[in-house]
Coordinates of C-alpha atoms in Angstrom, one line a residue:
Chain A
M1 CA 0.0 0.1 0.0
S2 CA 2.9 2.3 0.9
Q3 CA 4.0 2.2 -2.6
N4 CA 0.9 3.9 -3.9
L5 CA 0.7 6.2 -1.3
T6 CA 1.4 9.7 -2.3
P7 CA 1.9 12.8 0.0
S8 CA -1.3 14.6 -1.4
A9 CA -3.3 11.1 -0.7
L10 CA -2.1 11.4 2.9
D11 CA -3.0 15.1 3.1
D12 CA -6.6 14.4 2.0
A13 CA -7.0 11.8 4.8
W14 CA -5.0 13.9 7.7
G15 CA -4.8 17.2 6.3
G16 CA -7.3 18.8 9.0
G17 CA -6.1 16.6 11.9
D18 CA -4.6 17.9 15.0
W19 CA -1.4 15.8 15.0
G20 CA 1.5 15.9 12.8
M21 CA 2.2 12.6 11.0
V22 CA 4.9 10.7 9.3
A23 CA 4.6 7.2 7.6
I24 CA 7.8 5.0 7.4
D25 CA 7.7 2.4 4.7
F26 CA 8.7 -1.2 4.8
D27 CA 12.2 -0.2 3.7
G28 CA 12.3 2.1 6.5
N29 CA 12.3 5.4 4.6
V30 CA 9.8 8.3 5.1
C31 CA 7.1 7.7 2.4
A32 CA 4.8 10.4 3.6
A33 CA 4.3 13.5 5.8
N34 CA 1.0 15.4 6.3
P35 CA 0.8 19.3 6.7
G36 CA 0.4 19.1 10.3
F37 CA 4.0 17.8 10.6
E38 CA 5.5 20.8 8.8
K39 CA 3.3 23.1 10.9
C40 CA 4.6 21.6 14.1
T41 CA 8.3 21.0 13.4
D42 CA 9.2 23.6 10.7
I43 CA 10.6 21.2 8.6
S44 CA 9.5 20.9 5.1
Q45 CA 7.8 17.7 3.8
S46 CA 10.0 17.8 0.8
V47 CA 13.1 17.7 2.9
V48 CA 12.1 14.4 5.0
L49 CA 10.4 12.5 2.2
G50 CA 12.9 9.6 1.2
M51 CA 15.0 10.0 4.3
S52 CA 16.0 6.8 6.3
E53 CA 14.4 6.5 9.8
A54 CA 17.6 7.1 11.7
D55 CA 18.4 10.2 9.5
F56 CA 14.9 11.4 10.0
N57 CA 15.3 11.1 13.9
R58 CA 18.4 12.9 13.5
A59 CA 16.8 15.8 11.8
L60 CA 14.1 16.1 14.6
T61 CA 16.6 16.6 17.3
S62 CA 16.3 20.6 16.8
A63 CA 12.5 20.5 16.1
R64 CA 10.2 22.1 18.6
V65 CA 7.8 19.4 19.3
V66 CA 5.2 18.9 22.3
E67 CA 4.8 15.3 22.0
R68 CA 6.3 12.5 19.6
R69 CA 5.2 9.0 19.4
R70 CA 6.3 6.1 17.2
V71 CA 3.6 3.4 16.4
D72 CA 4.0 0.1 14.6
S73 CA 1.6 -0.1 11.9
G74 CA 0.9 -3.8 12.5
D75 CA 1.0 -4.0 8.6
S76 CA 3.5 -5.7 6.3
S77 CA 3.5 -2.8 3.7
L78 CA 4.2 -0.1 6.3
R79 CA 6.6 0.0 9.2
A80 CA 5.4 2.6 11.4
I81 CA 4.0 5.9 11.9
Y82 CA 5.1 8.7 13.7
Y83 CA 2.8 11.3 15.6
F84 CA 3.6 14.7 16.5
R85 CA 1.4 16.8 18.8
L86 CA 1.2 20.5 17.8
E87 CA 0.0 21.8 21.1
D88 CA -2.1 21.2 24.0
Y89 CA -5.7 21.1 23.4
S90 CA -7.5 23.9 25.1
V91 CA -10.6 25.9 24.3
S92 CA -10.1 29.4 23.4
E93 CA -11.7 32.1 25.8
S94 CA -13.6 33.5 22.7
Y95 CA -15.5 30.5 22.4
T96 CA -19.2 30.6 23.7
P97 CA -20.7 27.6 25.6
G98 CA -22.8 26.9 22.5
K99 CA -20.0 26.8 20.1
T100 CA -18.1 24.7 22.5
L101 CA -20.9 22.2 22.4
V102 CA -21.0 22.1 18.7
A103 CA -17.2 21.7 18.7
E104 CA -17.7 18.8 21.0
S105 CA -20.6 17.3 18.7
L106 CA -18.2 17.4 16.0
R107 CA -15.5 15.5 17.5
E108 CA -17.8 12.5 17.9
P109 CA -18.3 11.8 14.0
L110 CA -14.7 13.2 13.5
T111 CA -13.4 10.3 15.8
S112 CA -14.6 7.6 13.5
I113 CA -13.8 9.1 10.3
Y114 CA -10.4 9.8 11.7
G115 CA -10.1 6.3 13.2
F116 CA -11.5 4.4 10.1
A117 CA -9.3 6.6 7.9
E118 CA -6.1 5.7 9.9
L119 CA -6.9 2.0 9.8
L120 CA -7.6 2.0 6.1
F121 CA -4.2 3.7 5.5
A122 CA -2.0 1.5 7.9
R123 CA -3.8 -1.9 7.6
N124 CA -4.9 -4.2 4.6
Y125 CA -8.7 -5.0 4.4
D126 CA -10.5 -6.8 1.7
E127 CA -12.5 -4.8 -0.8
L128 CA -16.0 -5.5 0.9
T129 CA -14.5 -4.3 4.2
R130 CA -12.9 -1.2 2.8
R131 CA -16.3 -0.4 1.1
N132 CA -18.3 -0.8 4.4
L133 CA -15.9 1.3 6.2
L134 CA -16.0 4.0 3.6
T135 CA -19.6 4.0 3.5
L136 CA -19.7 4.6 7.5
M137 CA -17.3 7.3 7.1
L138 CA -19.3 9.0 4.5
G139 CA -22.4 8.8 6.8
Q140 CA -20.3 10.5 9.4
V141 CA -19.4 13.1 7.1
E142 CA -23.0 13.8 6.4
L143 CA -23.8 14.0 10.1
M144 CA -21.1 16.7 10.5
S145 CA -22.5 18.6 7.5
K146 CA -26.0 18.5 9.3
L147 CA -24.5 19.6 12.6
I148 CA -22.6 22.6 11.0
K149 CA -25.6 23.6 8.9
E150 CA -27.9 23.7 12.1
Q151 CA -25.4 25.7 14.0
L152 CA -25.1 28.2 11.1
E153 CA -28.9 28.5 11.3
I154 CA -28.8 29.0 14.8
D155 CA -26.0 31.8 14.3
K156 CA -28.6 33.5 11.6
W157 CA -31.5 33.5 14.0
E158 CA -29.2 35.0 16.9
M159 CA -28.1 37.6 14.5
A160 CA -31.4 38.4 13.5
A161 CA -32.6 38.7 16.9
R162 CA -29.8 41.0 17.9
A163 CA -30.4 43.4 14.8
E164 CA -34.1 43.4 15.8
Q165 CA -33.0 44.5 19.4
I166 CA -30.7 47.2 18.1
Chain B
M1 CA -5.0 -12.5 25.4
K2 CA -5.8 -9.4 27.6
K3 CA -9.6 -8.5 27.8
I4 CA -10.8 -4.9 27.2
L5 CA -14.3 -3.6 27.6
I6 CA -15.2 -0.7 25.4
V7 CA -17.7 1.7 26.7
D8 CA -19.3 4.2 24.6
D9 CA -22.8 5.0 23.7
Q10 CA -22.2 5.7 20.0
P11 CA -22.2 2.2 18.2
I12 CA -20.1 3.6 15.5
I13 CA -17.2 4.6 17.8
R14 CA -17.5 1.2 19.5
H15 CA -17.4 -0.4 16.0
M16 CA -14.2 1.7 15.1
L17 CA -12.6 0.6 18.4
K18 CA -13.3 -3.2 18.0
F19 CA -11.8 -2.9 14.4
A20 CA -8.6 -1.3 15.8
L21 CA -8.2 -3.4 18.8
R22 CA -9.4 -6.8 17.9
E23 CA -6.2 -8.0 16.6
K24 CA -4.3 -7.8 19.9
F25 CA -7.0 -8.1 22.5
A26 CA -10.2 -10.0 23.5
L27 CA -12.9 -7.4 23.3
E28 CA -16.3 -6.7 25.2
E29 CA -18.7 -3.8 24.8
A30 CA -21.3 -1.9 26.7
C31 CA -23.4 0.9 25.6
D32 CA -23.5 2.7 28.9
A33 CA -21.9 3.1 32.3
D34 CA -24.4 0.9 34.1
Q35 CA -24.3 -1.9 31.8
A36 CA -20.5 -1.7 32.0
Y37 CA -20.4 -1.8 35.7
E38 CA -22.6 -5.0 35.8
M39 CA -20.3 -6.6 33.3
I40 CA -17.0 -5.4 35.3
L41 CA -18.7 -7.0 38.5
A42 CA -19.4 -10.3 36.6
S43 CA -16.1 -10.6 35.1
P44 CA -13.3 -7.8 35.4
P45 CA -11.6 -6.9 32.3
D46 CA -7.7 -6.1 32.3
A47 CA -8.5 -2.5 30.7
I48 CA -11.5 -0.4 30.0
V49 CA -11.9 2.3 27.4
L50 CA -14.3 4.6 28.5
D51 CA -16.3 7.4 27.0
V52 CA -17.1 10.0 29.5
M53 CA -20.4 11.5 28.3
M54 CA -23.1 8.9 28.2
P55 CA -26.7 8.6 29.1
G56 CA -27.9 7.0 31.9
S57 CA -27.7 7.1 35.9
M58 CA -23.9 7.5 35.7
D59 CA -21.4 9.0 33.4
G60 CA -17.6 7.8 32.7
Y61 CA -16.3 9.9 35.5
Q62 CA -18.6 8.4 38.0
L63 CA -18.0 4.8 36.8
C64 CA -14.1 5.5 36.9
E65 CA -14.4 6.8 40.4
R66 CA -16.5 3.8 41.4
I67 CA -13.8 1.3 39.7
K68 CA -10.9 3.0 41.3
R69 CA -12.4 3.2 45.1
D70 CA -13.1 -0.6 44.9
P71 CA -10.1 -2.3 46.0
A72 CA -11.1 -5.5 44.1
L73 CA -11.4 -3.4 40.8
S74 CA -8.8 -0.6 41.2
G75 CA -6.1 -2.4 39.2
I76 CA -8.3 -2.3 36.0
Y77 CA -6.5 0.3 33.7
V78 CA -8.9 3.0 32.8
V79 CA -8.6 5.1 29.8
L80 CA -11.0 7.7 29.5
V81 CA -11.9 8.9 25.9
T82 CA -13.9 12.2 25.5
A83 CA -14.9 15.1 23.3
C84 CA -14.1 17.5 26.2
G85 CA -10.8 18.7 25.7
Q86 CA -10.1 21.4 28.1
V87 CA -7.4 21.2 30.7
T88 CA -10.0 21.0 33.7
D89 CA -11.6 18.1 32.2
Q90 CA -8.5 16.1 32.0
E91 CA -7.4 17.0 35.6
L92 CA -10.8 15.8 36.8
G93 CA -10.1 12.6 35.2
R94 CA -6.7 12.2 36.9
T95 CA -8.1 13.2 40.3
L96 CA -10.6 10.2 39.7
G97 CA -7.8 7.8 39.2
A98 CA -8.2 7.3 35.3
N99 CA -4.9 6.1 34.1
A100 CA -4.9 7.7 30.7
Y101 CA -7.1 10.4 28.9
F102 CA -7.4 10.4 25.0
I103 CA -9.3 13.4 23.5
K104 CA -11.5 12.7 20.5
P105 CA -10.5 12.6 17.8
F106 CA -7.8 10.3 18.5
S107 CA -5.5 7.9 16.7
P108 CA -6.9 4.2 17.2
L109 CA -3.5 2.8 16.6
M110 CA -2.0 5.1 19.3
L111 CA -4.6 3.9 21.4
E112 CA -3.9 0.1 20.7
Q113 CA 0.1 0.7 21.4
H114 CA -0.6 2.5 24.5
L115 CA -3.0 -0.2 25.8
Y116 CA -0.5 -2.8 24.9
D117 CA 2.5 -1.0 26.5
A118 CA 0.5 -0.5 29.7
L119 CA -0.8 -3.8 30.1
L120 CA 2.7 -5.2 29.4
A121 CA 4.1 -3.3 31.9
N122 CA 1.2 -4.2 34.4
A123 CA 1.9 -7.7 33.7
L124 CA 5.6 -7.4 34.5
A125 CA 5.2 -5.8 37.6
E126 CA 2.7 -8.4 39.0
E127 CA 5.3 -10.8 37.6
A128 CA 7.8 -9.2 39.7
E129 CA 5.7 -8.7 42.7
A130 CA 4.9 -12.3 43.0
K131 CA 8.5 -13.5 42.6
R132 CA 9.4 -11.1 45.5
E133 CA 6.5 -12.6 47.8
R134 CA 7.8 -16.2 46.8
K135 CA 11.3 -15.3 47.7
D136 CA 10.1 -13.6 51.2
S137 CA 8.3 -16.7 51.9
E138 CA 11.3 -19.0 51.4

């Protein structure tokens, strides 16, 4: 699977995540890195692609990283995935309770999308299982879309109510 | 194989976790804290992956507290998973005795590795303790 994996494919799957991520292929070289990695380490993706795992670890010694973990992929085509945390999770003071609630509601479907995407990326499943997992992910995307739409409607009503008060 | 109880009210999250963890662990699942507590009393698992916000008479924090206060159950490794990402939520989890805290969305592969490492460390510690006790009694 790693042979077919391009950095852009990885960006699609993990571009919006909170973690920087780098994949090590079976030969022990960096085969992909997501935008979060660049953001968290200030090291360009193009610099690390193709690097051996040892060189990659050496390159990271000067990087500013909050947390780093290496996870064996458990699959024969991919050796490991590195995770880099960008920053501690915290809710900004500018968040209203309503928005925090929406953010927390969005995290539920996001969890299954993120989880299934990672499993599809790291493990080999048969075609039927892959399709079933993708169907579940699409359902969760639709749920997220609905939640966002509802929040935008609420915002619209609130703005209209405020305008009427003024 | 170590036994893990997955507790979450969302069937799709339980499904995703089962997919992620089934290769290394024996799995059981519960859809709320009350059902989970009954299952724990009947047959304690080695670890629990426990959602915090759930309907029912108990939430994840309350179940965690109940487990950790019971000497017979306190050795169960508890991982809280939650959509509440604020530092105060994590501190509450720690105060109640949770062993780890994962914020949604989290990496299932990282959770798998975390559980594997933690349960292995527990097993090694138990083994060392048993050896020490045998030595003392000789």
